[in-house]
Coordinates of C-alpha atoms and ligand atoms in Angstrom, one line a residue:
X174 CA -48.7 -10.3 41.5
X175 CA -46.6 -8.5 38.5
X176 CA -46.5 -5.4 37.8
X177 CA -44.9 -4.4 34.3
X178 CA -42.7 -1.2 34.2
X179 CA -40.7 0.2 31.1
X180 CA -36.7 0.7 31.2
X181 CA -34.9 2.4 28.7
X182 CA -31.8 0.4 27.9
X183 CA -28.8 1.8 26.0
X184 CA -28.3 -0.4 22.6
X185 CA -24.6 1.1 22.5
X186 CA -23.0 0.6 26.3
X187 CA -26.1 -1.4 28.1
X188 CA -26.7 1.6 30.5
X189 CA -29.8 1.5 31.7
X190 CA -32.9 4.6 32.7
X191 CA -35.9 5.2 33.7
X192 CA -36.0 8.2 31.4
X193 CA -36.1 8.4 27.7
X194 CA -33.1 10.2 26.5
X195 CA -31.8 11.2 23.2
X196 CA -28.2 10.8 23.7
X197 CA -26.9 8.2 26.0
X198 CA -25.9 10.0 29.7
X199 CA -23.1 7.1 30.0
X200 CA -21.5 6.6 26.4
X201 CA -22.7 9.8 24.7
X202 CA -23.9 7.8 21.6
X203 CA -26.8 9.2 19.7
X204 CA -30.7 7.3 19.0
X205 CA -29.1 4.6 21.3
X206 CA -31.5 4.1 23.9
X207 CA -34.4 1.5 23.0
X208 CA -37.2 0.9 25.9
X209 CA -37.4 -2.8 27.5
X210 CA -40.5 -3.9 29.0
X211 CA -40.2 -6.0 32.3
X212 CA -42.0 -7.4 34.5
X213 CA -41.4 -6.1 38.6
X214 CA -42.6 -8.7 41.2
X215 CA -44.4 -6.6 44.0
X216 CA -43.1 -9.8 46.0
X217 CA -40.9 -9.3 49.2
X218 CA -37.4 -9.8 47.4
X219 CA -35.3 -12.6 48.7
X220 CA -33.3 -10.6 50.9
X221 CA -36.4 -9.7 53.2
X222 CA -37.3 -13.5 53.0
X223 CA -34.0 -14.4 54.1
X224 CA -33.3 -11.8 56.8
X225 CA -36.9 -13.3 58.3
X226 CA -36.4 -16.8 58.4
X227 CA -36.1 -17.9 61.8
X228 CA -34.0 -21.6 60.8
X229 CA -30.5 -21.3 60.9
X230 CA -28.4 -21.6 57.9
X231 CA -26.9 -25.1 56.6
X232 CA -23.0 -25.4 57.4
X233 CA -21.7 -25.5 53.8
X234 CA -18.2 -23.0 53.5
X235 CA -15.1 -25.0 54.0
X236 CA -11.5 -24.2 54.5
X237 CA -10.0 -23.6 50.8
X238 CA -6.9 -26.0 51.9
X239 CA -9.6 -28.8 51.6
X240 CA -11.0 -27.9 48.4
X241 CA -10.7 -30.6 46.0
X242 CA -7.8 -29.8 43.3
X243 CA -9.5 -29.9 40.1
X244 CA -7.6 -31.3 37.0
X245 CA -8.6 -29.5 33.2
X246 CA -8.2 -31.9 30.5
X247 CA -7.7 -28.5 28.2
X248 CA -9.4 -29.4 24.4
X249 CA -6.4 -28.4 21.9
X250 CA -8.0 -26.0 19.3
X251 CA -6.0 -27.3 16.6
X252 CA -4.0 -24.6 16.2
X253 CA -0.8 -23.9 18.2
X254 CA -1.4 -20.0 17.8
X255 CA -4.4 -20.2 18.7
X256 CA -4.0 -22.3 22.1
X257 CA -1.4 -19.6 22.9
X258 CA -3.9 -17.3 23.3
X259 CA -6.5 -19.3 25.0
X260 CA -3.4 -20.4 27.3
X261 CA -3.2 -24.0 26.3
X262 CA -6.4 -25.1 24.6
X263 CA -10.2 -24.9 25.8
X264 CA -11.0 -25.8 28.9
X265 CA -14.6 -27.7 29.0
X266 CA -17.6 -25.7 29.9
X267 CA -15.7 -22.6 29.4
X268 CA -17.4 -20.1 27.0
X269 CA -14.7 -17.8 24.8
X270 CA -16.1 -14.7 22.9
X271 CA -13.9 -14.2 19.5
X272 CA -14.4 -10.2 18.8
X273 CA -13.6 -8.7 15.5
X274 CA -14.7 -5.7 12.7
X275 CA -16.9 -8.1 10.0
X276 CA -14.9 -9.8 7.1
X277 CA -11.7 -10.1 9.1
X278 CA -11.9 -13.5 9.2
X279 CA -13.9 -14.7 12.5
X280 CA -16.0 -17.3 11.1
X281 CA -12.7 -18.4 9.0
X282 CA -10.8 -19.1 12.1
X283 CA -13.5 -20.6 13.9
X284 CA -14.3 -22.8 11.7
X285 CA -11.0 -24.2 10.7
X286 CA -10.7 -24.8 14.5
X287 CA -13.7 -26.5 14.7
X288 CA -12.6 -29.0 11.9
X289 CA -9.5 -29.5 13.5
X290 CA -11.1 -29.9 16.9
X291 CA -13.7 -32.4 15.2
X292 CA -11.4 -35.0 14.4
X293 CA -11.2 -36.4 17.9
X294 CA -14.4 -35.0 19.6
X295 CA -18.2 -33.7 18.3
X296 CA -18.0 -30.3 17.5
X297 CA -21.3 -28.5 16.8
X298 CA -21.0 -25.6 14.6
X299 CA -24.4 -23.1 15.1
X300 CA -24.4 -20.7 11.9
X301 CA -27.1 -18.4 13.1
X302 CA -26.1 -15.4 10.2
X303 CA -25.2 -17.5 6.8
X304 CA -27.1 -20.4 5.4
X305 CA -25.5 -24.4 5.9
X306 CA -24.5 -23.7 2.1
X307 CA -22.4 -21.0 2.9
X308 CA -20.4 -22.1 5.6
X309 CA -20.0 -25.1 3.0
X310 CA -18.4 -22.9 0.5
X311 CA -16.0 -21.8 3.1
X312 CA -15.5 -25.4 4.6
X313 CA -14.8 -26.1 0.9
X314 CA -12.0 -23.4 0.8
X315 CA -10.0 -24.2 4.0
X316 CA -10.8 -28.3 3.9
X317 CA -11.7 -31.1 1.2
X318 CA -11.1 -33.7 3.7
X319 CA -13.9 -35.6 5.2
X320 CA -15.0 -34.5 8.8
X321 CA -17.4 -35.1 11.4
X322 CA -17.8 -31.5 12.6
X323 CA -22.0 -31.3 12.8
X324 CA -23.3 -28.3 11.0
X325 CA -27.0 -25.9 12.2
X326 CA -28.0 -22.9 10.2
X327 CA -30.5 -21.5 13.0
X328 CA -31.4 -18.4 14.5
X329 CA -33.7 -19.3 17.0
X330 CA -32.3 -19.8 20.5
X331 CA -35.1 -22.1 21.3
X332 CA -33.7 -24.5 18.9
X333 CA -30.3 -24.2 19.2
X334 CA -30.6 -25.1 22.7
X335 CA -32.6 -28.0 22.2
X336 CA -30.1 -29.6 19.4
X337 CA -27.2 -28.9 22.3
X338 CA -29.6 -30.7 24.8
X339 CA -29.7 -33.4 22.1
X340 CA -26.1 -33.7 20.8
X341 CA -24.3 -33.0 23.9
X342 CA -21.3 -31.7 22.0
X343 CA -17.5 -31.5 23.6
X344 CA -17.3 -27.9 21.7
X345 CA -20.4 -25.5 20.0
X346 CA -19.4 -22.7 18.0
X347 CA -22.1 -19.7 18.0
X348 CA -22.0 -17.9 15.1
X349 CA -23.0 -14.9 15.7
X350 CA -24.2 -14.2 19.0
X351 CA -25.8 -10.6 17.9
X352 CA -27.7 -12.7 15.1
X353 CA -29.8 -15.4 17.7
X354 CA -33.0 -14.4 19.0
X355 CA -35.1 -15.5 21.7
X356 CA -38.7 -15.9 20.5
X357 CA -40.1 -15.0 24.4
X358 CA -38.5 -11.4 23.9
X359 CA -39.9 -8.0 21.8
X360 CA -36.7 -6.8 20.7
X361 CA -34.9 -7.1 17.5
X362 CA -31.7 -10.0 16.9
X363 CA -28.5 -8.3 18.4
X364 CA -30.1 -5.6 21.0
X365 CA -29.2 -5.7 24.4
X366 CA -31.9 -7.6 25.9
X367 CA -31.6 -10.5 23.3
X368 CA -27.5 -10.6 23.6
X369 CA -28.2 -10.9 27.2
X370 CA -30.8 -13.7 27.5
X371 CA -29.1 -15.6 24.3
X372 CA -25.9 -15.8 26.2
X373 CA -27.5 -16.1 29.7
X374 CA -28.8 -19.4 28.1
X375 CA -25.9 -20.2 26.6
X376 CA -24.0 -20.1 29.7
X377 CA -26.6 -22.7 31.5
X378 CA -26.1 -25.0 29.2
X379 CA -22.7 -25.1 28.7
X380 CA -22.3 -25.6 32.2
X381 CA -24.6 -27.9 32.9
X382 CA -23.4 -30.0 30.2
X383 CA -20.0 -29.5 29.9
X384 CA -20.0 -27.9 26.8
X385 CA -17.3 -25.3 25.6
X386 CA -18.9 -23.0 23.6
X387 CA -17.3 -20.6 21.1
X388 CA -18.8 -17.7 20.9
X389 CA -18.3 -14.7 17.6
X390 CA -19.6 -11.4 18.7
X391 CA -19.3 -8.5 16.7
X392 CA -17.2 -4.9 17.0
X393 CA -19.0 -1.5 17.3
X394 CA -17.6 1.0 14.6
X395 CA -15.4 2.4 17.9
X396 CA -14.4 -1.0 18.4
X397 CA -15.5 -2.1 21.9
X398 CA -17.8 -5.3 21.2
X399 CA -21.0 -4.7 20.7
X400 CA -23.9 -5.8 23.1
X401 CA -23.8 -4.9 26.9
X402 CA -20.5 -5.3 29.1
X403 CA -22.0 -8.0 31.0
X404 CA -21.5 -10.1 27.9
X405 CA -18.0 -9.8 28.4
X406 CA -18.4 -10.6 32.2
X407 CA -20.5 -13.7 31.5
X408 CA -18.1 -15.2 29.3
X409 CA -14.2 -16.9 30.9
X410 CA -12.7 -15.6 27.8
X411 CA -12.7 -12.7 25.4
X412 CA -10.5 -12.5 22.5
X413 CA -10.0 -10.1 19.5
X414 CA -9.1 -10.7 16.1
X415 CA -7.6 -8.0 14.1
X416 CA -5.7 -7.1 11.4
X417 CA -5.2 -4.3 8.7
X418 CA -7.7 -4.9 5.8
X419 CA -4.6 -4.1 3.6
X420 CA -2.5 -6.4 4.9
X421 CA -3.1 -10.6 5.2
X422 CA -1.5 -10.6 8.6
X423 CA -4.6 -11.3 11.2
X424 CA -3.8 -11.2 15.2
X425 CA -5.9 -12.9 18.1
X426 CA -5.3 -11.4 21.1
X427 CA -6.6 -12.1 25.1
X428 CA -8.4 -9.4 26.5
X429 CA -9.8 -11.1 29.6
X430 CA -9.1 -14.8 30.2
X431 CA -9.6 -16.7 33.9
X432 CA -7.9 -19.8 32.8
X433 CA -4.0 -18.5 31.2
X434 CA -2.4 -14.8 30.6
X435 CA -4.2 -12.1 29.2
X436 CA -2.6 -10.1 26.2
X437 CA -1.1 -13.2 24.4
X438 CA -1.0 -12.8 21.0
X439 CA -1.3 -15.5 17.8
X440 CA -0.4 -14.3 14.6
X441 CA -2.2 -16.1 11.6
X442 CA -1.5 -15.2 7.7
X443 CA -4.7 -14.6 5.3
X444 CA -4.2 -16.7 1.8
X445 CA -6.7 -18.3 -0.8
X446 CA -7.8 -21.3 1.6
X447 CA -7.7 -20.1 4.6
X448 CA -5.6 -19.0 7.7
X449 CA -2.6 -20.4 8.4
X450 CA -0.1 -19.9 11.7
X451 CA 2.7 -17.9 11.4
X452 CA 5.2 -19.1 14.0
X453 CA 8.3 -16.6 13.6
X454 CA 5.9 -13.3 13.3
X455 CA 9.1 -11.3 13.4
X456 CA 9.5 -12.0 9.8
X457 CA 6.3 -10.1 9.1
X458 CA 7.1 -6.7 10.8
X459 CA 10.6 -6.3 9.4
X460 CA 11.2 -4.1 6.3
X461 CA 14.7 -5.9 6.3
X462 CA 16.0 -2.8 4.0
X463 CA 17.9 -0.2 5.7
X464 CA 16.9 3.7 4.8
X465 CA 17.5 6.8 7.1
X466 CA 14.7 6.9 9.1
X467 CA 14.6 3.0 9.8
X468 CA 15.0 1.6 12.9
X469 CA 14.2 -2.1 14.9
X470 CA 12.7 -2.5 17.9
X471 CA 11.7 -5.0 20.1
X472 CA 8.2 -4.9 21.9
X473 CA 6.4 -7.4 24.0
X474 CA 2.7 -8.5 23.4
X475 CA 2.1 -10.2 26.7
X476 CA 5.1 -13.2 27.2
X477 CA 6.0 -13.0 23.2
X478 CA 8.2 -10.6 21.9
X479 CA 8.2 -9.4 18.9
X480 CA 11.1 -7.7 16.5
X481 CA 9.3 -4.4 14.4
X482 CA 10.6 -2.0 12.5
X483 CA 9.6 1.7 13.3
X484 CA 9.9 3.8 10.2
X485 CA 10.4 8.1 10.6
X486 CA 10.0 10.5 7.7
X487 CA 11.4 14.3 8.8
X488 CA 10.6 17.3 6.0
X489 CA 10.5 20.8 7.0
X490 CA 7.2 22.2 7.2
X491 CA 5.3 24.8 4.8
X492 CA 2.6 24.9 7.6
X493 CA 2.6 27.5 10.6
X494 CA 2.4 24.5 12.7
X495 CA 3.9 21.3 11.5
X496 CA 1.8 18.3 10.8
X497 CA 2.8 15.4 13.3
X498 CA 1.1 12.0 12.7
X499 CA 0.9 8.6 13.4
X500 CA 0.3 4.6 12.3
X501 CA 0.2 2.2 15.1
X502 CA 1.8 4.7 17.8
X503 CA 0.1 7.0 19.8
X504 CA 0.5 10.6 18.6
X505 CA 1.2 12.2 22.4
X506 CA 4.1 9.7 22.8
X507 CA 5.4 10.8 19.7
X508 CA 4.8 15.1 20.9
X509 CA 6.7 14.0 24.1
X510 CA 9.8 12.4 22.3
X511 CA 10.1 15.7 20.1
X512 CA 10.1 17.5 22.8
X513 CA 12.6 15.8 25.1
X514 CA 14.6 15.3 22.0
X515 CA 14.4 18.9 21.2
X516 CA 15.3 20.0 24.5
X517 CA 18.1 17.0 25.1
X518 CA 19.9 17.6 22.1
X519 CA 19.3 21.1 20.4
X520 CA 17.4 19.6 17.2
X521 CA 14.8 22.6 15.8
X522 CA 12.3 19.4 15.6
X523 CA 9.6 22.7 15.9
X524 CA 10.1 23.4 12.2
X525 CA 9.6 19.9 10.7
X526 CA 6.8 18.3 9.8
X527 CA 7.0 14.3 11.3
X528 CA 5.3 11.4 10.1
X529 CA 5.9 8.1 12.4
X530 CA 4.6 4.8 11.5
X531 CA 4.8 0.9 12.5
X532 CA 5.8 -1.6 9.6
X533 CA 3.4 -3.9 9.2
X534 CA 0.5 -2.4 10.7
X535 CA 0.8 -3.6 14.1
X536 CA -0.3 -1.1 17.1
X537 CA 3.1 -0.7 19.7
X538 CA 1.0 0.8 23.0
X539 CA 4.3 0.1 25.2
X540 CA 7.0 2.6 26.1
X541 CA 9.7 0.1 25.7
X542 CA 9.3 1.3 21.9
X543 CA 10.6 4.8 23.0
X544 CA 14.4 4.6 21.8
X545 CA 13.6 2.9 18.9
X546 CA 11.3 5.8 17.9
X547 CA 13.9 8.8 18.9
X548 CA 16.4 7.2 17.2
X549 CA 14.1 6.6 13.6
X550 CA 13.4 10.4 14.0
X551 CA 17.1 11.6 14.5
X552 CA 18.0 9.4 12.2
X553 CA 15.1 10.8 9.1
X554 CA 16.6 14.3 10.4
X555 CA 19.7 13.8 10.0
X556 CA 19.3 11.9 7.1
X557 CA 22.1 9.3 8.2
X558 CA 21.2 5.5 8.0
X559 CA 21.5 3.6 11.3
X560 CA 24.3 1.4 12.0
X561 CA 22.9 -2.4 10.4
X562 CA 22.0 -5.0 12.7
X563 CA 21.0 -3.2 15.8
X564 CA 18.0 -2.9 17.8
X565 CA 16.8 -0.4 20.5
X566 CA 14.9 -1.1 23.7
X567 CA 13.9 1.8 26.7
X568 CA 11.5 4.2 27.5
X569 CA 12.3 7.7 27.4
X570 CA 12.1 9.8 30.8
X571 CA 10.9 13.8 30.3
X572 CA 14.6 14.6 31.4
X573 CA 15.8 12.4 28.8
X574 CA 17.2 9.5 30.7
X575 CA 16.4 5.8 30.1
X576 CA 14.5 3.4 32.3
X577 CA 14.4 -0.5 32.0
X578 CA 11.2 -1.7 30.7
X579 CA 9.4 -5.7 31.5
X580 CA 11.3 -8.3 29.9
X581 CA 14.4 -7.5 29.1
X582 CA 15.8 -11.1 28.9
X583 CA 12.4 -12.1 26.7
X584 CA 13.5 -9.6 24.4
X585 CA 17.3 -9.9 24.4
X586 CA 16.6 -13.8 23.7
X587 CA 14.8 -12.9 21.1
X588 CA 17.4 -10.4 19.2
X589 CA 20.2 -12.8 19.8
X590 CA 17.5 -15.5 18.4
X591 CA 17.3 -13.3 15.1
X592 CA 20.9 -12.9 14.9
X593 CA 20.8 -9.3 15.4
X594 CA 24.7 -7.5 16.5
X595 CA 24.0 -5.2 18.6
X596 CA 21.6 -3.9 21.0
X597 CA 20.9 -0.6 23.3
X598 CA 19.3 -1.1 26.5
X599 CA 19.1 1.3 29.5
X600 CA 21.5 0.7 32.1
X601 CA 21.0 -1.2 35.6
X602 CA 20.6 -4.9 34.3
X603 CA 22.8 -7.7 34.4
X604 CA 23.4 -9.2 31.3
X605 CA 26.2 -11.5 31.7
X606 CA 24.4 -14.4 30.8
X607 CA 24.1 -12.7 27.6
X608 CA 27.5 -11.9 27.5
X609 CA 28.8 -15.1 26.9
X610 CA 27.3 -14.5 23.3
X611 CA 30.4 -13.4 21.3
X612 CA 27.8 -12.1 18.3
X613 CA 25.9 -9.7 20.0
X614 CA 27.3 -6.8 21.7
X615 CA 25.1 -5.3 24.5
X616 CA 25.3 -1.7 25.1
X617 CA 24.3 -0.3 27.7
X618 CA 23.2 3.8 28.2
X619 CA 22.2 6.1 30.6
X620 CA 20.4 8.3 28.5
X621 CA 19.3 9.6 25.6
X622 CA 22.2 11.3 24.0
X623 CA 24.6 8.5 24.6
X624 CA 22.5 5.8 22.8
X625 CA 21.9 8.1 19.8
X626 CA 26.0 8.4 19.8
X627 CA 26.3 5.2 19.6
X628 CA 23.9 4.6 17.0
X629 CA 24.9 7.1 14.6
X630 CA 28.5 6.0 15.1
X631 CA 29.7 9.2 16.6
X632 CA 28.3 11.8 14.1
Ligands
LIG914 P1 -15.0 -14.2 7.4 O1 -14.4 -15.4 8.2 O2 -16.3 -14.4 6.7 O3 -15.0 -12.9 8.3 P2 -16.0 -12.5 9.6 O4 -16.6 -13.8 10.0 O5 -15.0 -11.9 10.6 O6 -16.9 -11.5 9.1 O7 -13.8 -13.8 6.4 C1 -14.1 -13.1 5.3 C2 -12.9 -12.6 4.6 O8 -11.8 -13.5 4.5 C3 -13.4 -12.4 3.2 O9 -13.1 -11.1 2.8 C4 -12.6 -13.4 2.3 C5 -11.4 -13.7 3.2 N1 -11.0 -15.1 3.0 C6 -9.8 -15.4 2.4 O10 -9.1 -14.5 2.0 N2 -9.4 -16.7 2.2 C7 -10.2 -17.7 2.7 O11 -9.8 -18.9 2.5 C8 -11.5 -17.4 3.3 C9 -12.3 -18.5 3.7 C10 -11.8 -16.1 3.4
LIG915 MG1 -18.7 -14.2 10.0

């Protein structure tokens, strides 16, 4: 016998009550909560059942030594960017949510992958929000050659599963998750309950069949991907695209992936028909013109790193309390590096108003950016343009000393790669395999005051 209760179920974070409420008690979001109807077997649960039985249990753990090795064939995507990110290519079966705002170029990517995959295997391509003409248009754009990729406009999961069943495809796109819609369920396309059953589904079949599927979800206006958390625990992969809507660069990043590294980054380049892979993105993020205020640093975005330029602009303030903002950089890092800068080196920093900002639009979260950034901010204030050619890497200790950061020699390959003369680094590594590099100099400081000597060339 069933008995059918009502749960309240947050549209926002997939927190669920018993209790109608009008603000979520887990995200705080407003008009979020939606009720679900299920239905509650009165039945003993399975745990009783089991705890009761009186047989004994089959013999069926084993030691892990004797578990079979299993060898993945990884799919290539077609792109090298993007098998960076997926670490290698897409492994069969797996499923891989692509996150992103709208219009930043998800079904773009996905579909020029798809193409490219569909030259050797049958690639499915589910277009559950635009019509089959559409996604022609935009096939149009990107490809004129012919292809075999198979093409669904269809919203109904019901369907879609049934053409899967049929076709048995190597790869399926879904496109978008949020717009399918199980017929069984109440609920509107895109709230928790259908996210959760679409890609519950999904996830059978793909295993079962050895399908990889491709999933495109969509971004809350916060950014987090919309639909309930345990989409991104069904899934083996979850990736974001991103990008400034100003500029064409677009990057994919790993956010959780079981089969390679998470925080890889692919950078792909926005033109007239379509996206295309940008293999030295160090290019993009250089202003390559030298102003006061300028400086180059070298971050890491998981094993690739990456030359940027960090740009300062120092005025004195007309405000009681000067303005301090950022692009790309978190603003407390920036309050700290004042402050130890002030304090380090006598600079009234208190009276100026500072604006701090990352070329290219790219967000630095690491503190390996730290130098780079006190010495684009001395520089602005001082109004003295840095020595040409050189590059800072360190984080910035409260007392003003310097500590070593990950991946020193990733990032020293890479300034020596770029044919930069000089570099700052923090003291306590050996570098004399760099050494052997007449062109670049390598010097190395203890703190603070020392590096921005050196940099300013003794001013
Ligand atoms: P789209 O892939 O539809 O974005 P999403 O699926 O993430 O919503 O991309 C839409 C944007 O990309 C649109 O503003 C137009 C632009 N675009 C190009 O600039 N060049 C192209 O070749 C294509 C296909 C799209
Ligand atoms: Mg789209």
């Amino acid at each position: 016998m069933s008995r059918s209760v009502s749960i309240y179920v947050c549209q926002s974070c997939g927190a669920q009550t018993r209790q109608f409420f009008g603000r979520c008690n887990n995200c705080g979001e407003w008009n979020s909560i939606i009720e679900e109807k299920i239905n509650q077997k009165t039945d003993k649960s399975i745990y009783t059942k089991i705890n009761s039985a009186t047989e004994k249990s089959p013999y069926r753990s084993e030691p892990i030594s004797h578990t079979k090795n299993q060898i993945i064939n990884r799919i290539p995507s077609g792109y090298k960017e993007f098998d960076r990110v997926l670490g290698g290519g897409l492994v069969p079966g797996s499923l891989v949510l692509v996150g992103g705002e709208p219009g930043i170029g998800k079904s773009t990517l996905i579909l020029q992958s798809a193409t490219a995959m569909a030259h050797e295997r049958s690639v499915l391509y589910i277009a559950a929000e635009e019509s089959a003409e559409q996604v022609k248009l935009r096939w149009n754009r990107i490809e004129n050659s012919q292809s075999n990729l198979h093409l669904l406009a269809e919203t109904d999961l019901e369907l879609v599963i049934k053409e899967l069943n049929y076709l048995k495809p190597a790869v399926a796109v879904i496109d978008s998750i949020q717009a399918l819609h199980d017929q069984n369920l109440s609920s509107s396309p895109g709230s928790v309950a259908q996210v959760r059953e679409c890609s519950a589904a999904l996830q059978q079949i793909a295993k079962r069949e050895n399908i990889s599927l491709l999933i495109i979800g969509h971004v809350t206006k916060d950014g987090m991907l919309a639909g309930p958390k345990v989409l991104e625990h069904l899934v083996d992969a979850v990736l974001t695209f991103e990008g400034d809507k100003f500029a064409t660069h677009r990057l994919l990043r790993g956010v959780k992936n079981r089969f390679g590294a998470t925080s890889e980054l692919g950078v792909f380049d926005m033109q007239t028909n379509g996206l295309s892979e940008v293999s030295n993105p160090s290019d993009l993020f250089l202003s390559k013109t030298s102003a006061p205020g300028i400086s180059t640093i070298v971050t890491c975005e998981g094993t690739r790193p990456l030359a940027i330029d960090i740009q300062a602009l120092l005025n004195p303030t007309s405000y009681s309390s000067p303005r301090r903002t950022t692009t790309g950089i978190e603003i407390n890092r920036l309050h700290q590096i004042l402050a130890v800068l002030e304090k380090n080196m006598n600079l009234s920093l208190s009276r100026y108003d500072c604006y701090l900002a990352v070329a290219g639009g790219l967000e630095v979260e690491e503190p390996g950016a730290d130098l780079g950034i006190a010495a684009a901010i001395v520089s602005s204030f001082k109004n003295i343009e840095l020595e040409e050619g050189i590059v800072f890497i360190g984080e910035i200790g409260l007392a003003g000393q310097l500590r070593l950061v990950r991946q020193m020699r990733q990032r020293i390959n890479e300034v020596t790669r770029l044919g930069y003369k000089k570099i700052i680094i923090p003291d306590g590594i050996h570098t004399n395999e760099f050494e052997t590099n007449q062109n670049l100099e390598i010097i190395k400081v203890s703190n603070i005051n020392q590096a921005l000597i050196v940099a300013l060339n003794n001013i």
